[in-house]
PDB file of C-alpha atoms in Angstrom:
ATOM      1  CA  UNK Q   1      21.363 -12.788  -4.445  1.00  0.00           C
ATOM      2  CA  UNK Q   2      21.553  -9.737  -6.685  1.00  0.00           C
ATOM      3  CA  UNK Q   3      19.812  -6.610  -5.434  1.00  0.00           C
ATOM      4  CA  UNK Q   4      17.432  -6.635  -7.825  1.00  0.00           C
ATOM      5  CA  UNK Q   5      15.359  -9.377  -6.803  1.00  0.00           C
ATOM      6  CA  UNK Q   6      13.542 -11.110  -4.394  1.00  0.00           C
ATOM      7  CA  UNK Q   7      12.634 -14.979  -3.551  1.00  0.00           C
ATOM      8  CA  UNK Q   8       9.353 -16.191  -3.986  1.00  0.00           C
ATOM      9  CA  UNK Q   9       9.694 -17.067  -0.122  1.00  0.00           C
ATOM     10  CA  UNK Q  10       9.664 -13.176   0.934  1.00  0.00           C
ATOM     11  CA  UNK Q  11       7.022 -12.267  -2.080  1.00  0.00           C
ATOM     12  CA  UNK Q  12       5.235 -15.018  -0.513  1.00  0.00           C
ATOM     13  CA  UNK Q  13       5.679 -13.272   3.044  1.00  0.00           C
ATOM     14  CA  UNK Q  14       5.149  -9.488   1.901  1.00  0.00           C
ATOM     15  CA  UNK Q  15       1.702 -11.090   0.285  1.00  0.00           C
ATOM     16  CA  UNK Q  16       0.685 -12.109   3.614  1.00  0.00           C
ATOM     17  CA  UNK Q  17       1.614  -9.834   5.770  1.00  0.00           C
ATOM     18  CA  UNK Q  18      -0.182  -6.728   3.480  1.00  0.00           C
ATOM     19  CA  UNK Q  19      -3.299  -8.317   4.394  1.00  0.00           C
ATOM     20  CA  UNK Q  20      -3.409  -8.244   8.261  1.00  0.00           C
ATOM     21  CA  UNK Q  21      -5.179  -5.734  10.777  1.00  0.00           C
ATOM     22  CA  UNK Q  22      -6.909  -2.949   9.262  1.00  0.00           C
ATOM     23  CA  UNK Q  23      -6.209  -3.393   6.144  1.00  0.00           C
ATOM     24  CA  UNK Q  24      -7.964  -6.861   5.984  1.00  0.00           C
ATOM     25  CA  UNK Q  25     -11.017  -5.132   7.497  1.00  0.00           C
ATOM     26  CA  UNK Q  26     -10.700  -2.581   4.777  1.00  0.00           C
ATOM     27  CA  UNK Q  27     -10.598  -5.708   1.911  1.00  0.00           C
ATOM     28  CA  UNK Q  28      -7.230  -4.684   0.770  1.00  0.00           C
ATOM     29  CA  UNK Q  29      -5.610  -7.759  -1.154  1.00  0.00           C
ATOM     30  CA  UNK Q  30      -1.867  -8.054  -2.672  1.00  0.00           C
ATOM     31  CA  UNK Q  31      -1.485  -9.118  -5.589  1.00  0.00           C
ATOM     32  CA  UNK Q  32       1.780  -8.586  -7.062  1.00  0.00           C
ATOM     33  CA  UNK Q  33       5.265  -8.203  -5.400  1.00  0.00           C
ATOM     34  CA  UNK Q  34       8.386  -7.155  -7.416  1.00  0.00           C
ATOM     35  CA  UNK Q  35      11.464  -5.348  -6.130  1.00  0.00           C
ATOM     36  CA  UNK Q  36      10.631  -1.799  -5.983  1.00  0.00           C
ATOM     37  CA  UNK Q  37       7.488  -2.209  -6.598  1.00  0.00           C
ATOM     38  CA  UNK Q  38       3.500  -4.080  -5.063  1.00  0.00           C
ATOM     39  CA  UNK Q  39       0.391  -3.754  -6.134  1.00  0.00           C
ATOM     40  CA  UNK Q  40      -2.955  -4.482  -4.924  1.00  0.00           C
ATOM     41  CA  UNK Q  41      -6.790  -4.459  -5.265  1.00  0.00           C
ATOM     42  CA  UNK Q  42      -9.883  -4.383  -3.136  1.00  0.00           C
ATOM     43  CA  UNK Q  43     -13.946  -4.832  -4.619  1.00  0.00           C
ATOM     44  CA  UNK Q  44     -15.398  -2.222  -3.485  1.00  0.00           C
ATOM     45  CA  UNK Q  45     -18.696  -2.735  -1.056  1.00  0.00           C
ATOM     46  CA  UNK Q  46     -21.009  -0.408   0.058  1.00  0.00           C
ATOM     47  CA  UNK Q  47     -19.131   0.485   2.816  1.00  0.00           C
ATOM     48  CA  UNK Q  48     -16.444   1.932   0.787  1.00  0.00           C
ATOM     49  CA  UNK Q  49     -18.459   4.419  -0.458  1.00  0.00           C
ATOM     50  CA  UNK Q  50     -19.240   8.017   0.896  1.00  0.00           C
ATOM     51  CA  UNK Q  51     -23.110   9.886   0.897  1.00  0.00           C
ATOM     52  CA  UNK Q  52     -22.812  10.808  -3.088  1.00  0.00           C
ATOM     53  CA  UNK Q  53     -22.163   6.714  -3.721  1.00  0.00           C
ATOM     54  CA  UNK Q  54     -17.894   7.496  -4.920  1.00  0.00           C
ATOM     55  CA  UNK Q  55     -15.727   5.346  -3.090  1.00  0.00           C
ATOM     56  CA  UNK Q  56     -14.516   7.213  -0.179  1.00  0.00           C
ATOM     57  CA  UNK Q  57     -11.276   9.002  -0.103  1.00  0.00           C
ATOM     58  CA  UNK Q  58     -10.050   7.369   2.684  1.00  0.00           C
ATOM     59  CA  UNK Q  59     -10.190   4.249   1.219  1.00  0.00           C
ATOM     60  CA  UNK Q  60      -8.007   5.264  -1.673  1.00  0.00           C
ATOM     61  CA  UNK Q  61      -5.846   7.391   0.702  1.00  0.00           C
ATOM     62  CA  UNK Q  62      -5.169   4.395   3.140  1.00  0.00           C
ATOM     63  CA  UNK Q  63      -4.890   1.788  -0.188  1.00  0.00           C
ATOM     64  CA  UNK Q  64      -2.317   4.567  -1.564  1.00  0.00           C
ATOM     65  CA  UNK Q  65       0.278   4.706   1.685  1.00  0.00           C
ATOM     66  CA  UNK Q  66       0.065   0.913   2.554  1.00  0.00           C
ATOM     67  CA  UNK Q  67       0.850  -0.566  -0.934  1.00  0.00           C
ATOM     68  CA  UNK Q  68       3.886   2.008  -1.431  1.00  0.00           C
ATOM     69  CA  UNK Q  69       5.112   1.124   2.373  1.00  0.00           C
ATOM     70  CA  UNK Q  70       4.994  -2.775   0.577  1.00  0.00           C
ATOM     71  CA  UNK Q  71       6.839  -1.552  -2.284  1.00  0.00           C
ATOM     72  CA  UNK Q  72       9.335  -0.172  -0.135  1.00  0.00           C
ATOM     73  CA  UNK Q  73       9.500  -3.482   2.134  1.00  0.00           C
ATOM     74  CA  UNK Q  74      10.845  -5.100  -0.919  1.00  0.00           C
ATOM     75  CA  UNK Q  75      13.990  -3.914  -1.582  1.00  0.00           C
ATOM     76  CA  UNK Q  76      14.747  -3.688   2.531  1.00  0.00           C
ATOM     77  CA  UNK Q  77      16.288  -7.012   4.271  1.00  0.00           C
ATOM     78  CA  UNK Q  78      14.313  -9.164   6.542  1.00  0.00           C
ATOM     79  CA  UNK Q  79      14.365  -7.446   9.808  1.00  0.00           C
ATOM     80  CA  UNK Q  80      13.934  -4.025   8.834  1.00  0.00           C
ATOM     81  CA  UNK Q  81      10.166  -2.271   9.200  1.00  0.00           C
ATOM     82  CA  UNK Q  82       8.987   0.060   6.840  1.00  0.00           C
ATOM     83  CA  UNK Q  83       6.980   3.492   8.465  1.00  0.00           C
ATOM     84  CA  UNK Q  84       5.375   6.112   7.105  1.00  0.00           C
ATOM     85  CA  UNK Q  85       6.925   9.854   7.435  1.00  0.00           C
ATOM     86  CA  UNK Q  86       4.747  11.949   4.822  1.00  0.00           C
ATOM     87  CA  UNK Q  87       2.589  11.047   2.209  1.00  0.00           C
ATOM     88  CA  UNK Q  88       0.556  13.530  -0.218  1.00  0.00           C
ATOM     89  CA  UNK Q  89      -2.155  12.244  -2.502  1.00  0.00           C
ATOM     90  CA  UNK Q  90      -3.641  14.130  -5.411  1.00  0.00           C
ATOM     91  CA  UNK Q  91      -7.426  13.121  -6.094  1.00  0.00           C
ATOM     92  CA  UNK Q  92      -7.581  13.186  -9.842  1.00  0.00           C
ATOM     93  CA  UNK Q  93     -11.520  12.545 -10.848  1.00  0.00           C
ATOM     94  CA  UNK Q  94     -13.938  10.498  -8.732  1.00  0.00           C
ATOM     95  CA  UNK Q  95     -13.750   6.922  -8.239  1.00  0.00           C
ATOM     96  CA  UNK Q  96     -17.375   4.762  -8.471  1.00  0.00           C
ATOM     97  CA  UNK Q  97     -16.063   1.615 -10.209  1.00  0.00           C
ATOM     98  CA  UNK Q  98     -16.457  -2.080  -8.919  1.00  0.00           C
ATOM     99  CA  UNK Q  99     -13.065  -2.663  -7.701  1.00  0.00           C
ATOM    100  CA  UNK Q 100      -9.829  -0.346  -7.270  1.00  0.00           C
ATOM    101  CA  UNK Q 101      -5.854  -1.270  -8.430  1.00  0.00           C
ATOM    102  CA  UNK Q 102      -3.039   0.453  -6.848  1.00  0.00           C
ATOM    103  CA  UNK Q 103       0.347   0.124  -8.168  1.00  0.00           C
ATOM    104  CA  UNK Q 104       3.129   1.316  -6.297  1.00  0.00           C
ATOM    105  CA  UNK Q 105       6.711   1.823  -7.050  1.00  0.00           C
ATOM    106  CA  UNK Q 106      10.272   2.747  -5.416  1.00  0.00           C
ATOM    107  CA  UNK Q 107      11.338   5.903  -6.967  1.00  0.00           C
ATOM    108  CA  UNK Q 108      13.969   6.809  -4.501  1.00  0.00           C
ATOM    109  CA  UNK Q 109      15.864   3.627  -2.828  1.00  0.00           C
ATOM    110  CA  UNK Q 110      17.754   5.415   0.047  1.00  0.00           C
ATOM    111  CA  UNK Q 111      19.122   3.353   3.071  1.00  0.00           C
ATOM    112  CA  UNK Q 112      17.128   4.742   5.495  1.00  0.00           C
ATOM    113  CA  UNK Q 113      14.741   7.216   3.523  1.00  0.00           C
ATOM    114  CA  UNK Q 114      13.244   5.617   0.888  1.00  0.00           C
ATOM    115  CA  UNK Q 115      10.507   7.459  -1.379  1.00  0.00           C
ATOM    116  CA  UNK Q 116       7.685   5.594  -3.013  1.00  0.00           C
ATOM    117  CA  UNK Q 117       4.673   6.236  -5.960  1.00  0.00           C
ATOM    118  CA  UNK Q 118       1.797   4.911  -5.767  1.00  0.00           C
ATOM    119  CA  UNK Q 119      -1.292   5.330  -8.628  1.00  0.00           C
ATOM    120  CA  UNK Q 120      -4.601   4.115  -7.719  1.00  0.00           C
ATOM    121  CA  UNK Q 121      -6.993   2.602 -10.671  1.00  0.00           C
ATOM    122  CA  UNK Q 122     -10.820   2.654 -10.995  1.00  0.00           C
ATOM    123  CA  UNK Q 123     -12.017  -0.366 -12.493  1.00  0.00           C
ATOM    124  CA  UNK Q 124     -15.186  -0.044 -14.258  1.00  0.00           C
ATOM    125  CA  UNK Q 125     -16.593  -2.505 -16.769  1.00  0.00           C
ATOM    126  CA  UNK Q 126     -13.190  -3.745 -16.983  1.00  0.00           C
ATOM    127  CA  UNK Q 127     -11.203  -0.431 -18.222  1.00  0.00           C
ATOM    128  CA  UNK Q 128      -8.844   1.121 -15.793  1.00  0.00           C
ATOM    129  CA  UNK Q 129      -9.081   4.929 -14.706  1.00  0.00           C
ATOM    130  CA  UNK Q 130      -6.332   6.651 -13.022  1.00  0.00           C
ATOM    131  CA  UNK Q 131      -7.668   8.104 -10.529  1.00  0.00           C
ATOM    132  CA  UNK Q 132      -5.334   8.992  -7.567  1.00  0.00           C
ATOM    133  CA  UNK Q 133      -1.809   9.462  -7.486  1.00  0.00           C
ATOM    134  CA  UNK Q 134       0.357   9.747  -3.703  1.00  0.00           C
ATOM    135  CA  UNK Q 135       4.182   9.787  -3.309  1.00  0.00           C
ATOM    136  CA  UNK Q 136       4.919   8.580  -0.231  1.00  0.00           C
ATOM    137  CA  UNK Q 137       8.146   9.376   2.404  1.00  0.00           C
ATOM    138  CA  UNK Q 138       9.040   6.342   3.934  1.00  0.00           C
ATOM    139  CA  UNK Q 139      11.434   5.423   6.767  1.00  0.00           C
ATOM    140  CA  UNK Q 140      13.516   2.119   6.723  1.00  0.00           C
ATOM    141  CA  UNK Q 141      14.092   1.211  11.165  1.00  0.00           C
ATOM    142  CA  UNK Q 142      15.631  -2.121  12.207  1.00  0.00           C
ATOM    143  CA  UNK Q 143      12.943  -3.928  13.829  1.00  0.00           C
ATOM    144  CA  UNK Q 144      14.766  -4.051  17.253  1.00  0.00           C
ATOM    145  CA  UNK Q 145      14.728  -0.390  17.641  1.00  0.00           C
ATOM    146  CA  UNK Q 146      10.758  -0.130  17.276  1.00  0.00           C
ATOM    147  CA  UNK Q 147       9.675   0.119  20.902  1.00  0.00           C
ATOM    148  CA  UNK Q 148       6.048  -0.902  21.278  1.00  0.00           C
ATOM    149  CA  UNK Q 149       4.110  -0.352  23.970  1.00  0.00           C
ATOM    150  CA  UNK Q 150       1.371  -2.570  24.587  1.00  0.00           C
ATOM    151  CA  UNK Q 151      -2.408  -1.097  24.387  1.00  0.00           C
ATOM    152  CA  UNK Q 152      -4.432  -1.121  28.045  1.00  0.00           C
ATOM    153  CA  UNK Q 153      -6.505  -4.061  27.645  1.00  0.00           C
ATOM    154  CA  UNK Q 154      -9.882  -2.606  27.198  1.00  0.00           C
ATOM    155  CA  UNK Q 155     -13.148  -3.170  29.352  1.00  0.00           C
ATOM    156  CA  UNK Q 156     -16.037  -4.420  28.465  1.00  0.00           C
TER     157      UNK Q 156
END
């Protein structure tokens, strides 16, 4: 297969997997998987919003780093996780729209440092509004050298 692309099987896979953990509680949906580059959405609820009624930071902070760490996950092999080393976001204007896009891209495809772009949308009355932009430092580990420790189970 030539490096530039990717079977619907993995797209298929990448899809899925975005959506699992926290970012499912956050409402973060994929919706497009390329190599080098994933995008997704989320409709924004009341609980994505902060005390002046924008949607909160955080939200398009943690939207920002997870799509590029998907963008990044397509151009690595099966077997390899993707991890965050740095990320810096720049908050261009606020964001009170119905629903957010991020698009991400590769814009550095190292084999073990790979840098990403992400640009995060407001979508109001159907017009898009840039209005974050993060590049994110990613790291590219074989998935047998992630040691995991398992959390205490909590009590109740």
């Amino acid at each position: 297969m030539p490096s530039h692309e990717i079977t619907p099987a993995r797209v298929s896979f990448l899809k899925d997997d975005y959506e699992r953990g926290f970012i499912r509680f956050c409402g973060l949906r994929a919706v497009d998987a390329e190599w080098g580059s994933f995008a997704s959405t989320v409709s924004i609820q009341l609980e994505h919003r902060q005390q002046d009624g924008f949607i909160h930071a955080g939200v398009m902070a943690t939207m920002a780093d997870h799509t590029a760490g998907y963008s990044a996950f397509t151009i690595v092999p099966e077997g390899v996780q993707i991890l965050t080393i740095e990320f810096k976001i720049n908050f261009l204007r606020p964001a009170f729209g119905e629903a957010l896009i991020c698009r991400s891209r590769v814009i550095r495809e190292g084999r073990q440092v790979i840098v990403s772009e992400s640009e995060v949308f407001d979508v109001r009355e159907k017009s898009e509004t840039l209005v974050a932009k993060a590049t994110v430092t990613l790291m590219a580990v074989p998935q047998e050298r992630l040691s995991r420790d398992e959390p205490a189970a909590s009590s109740s």
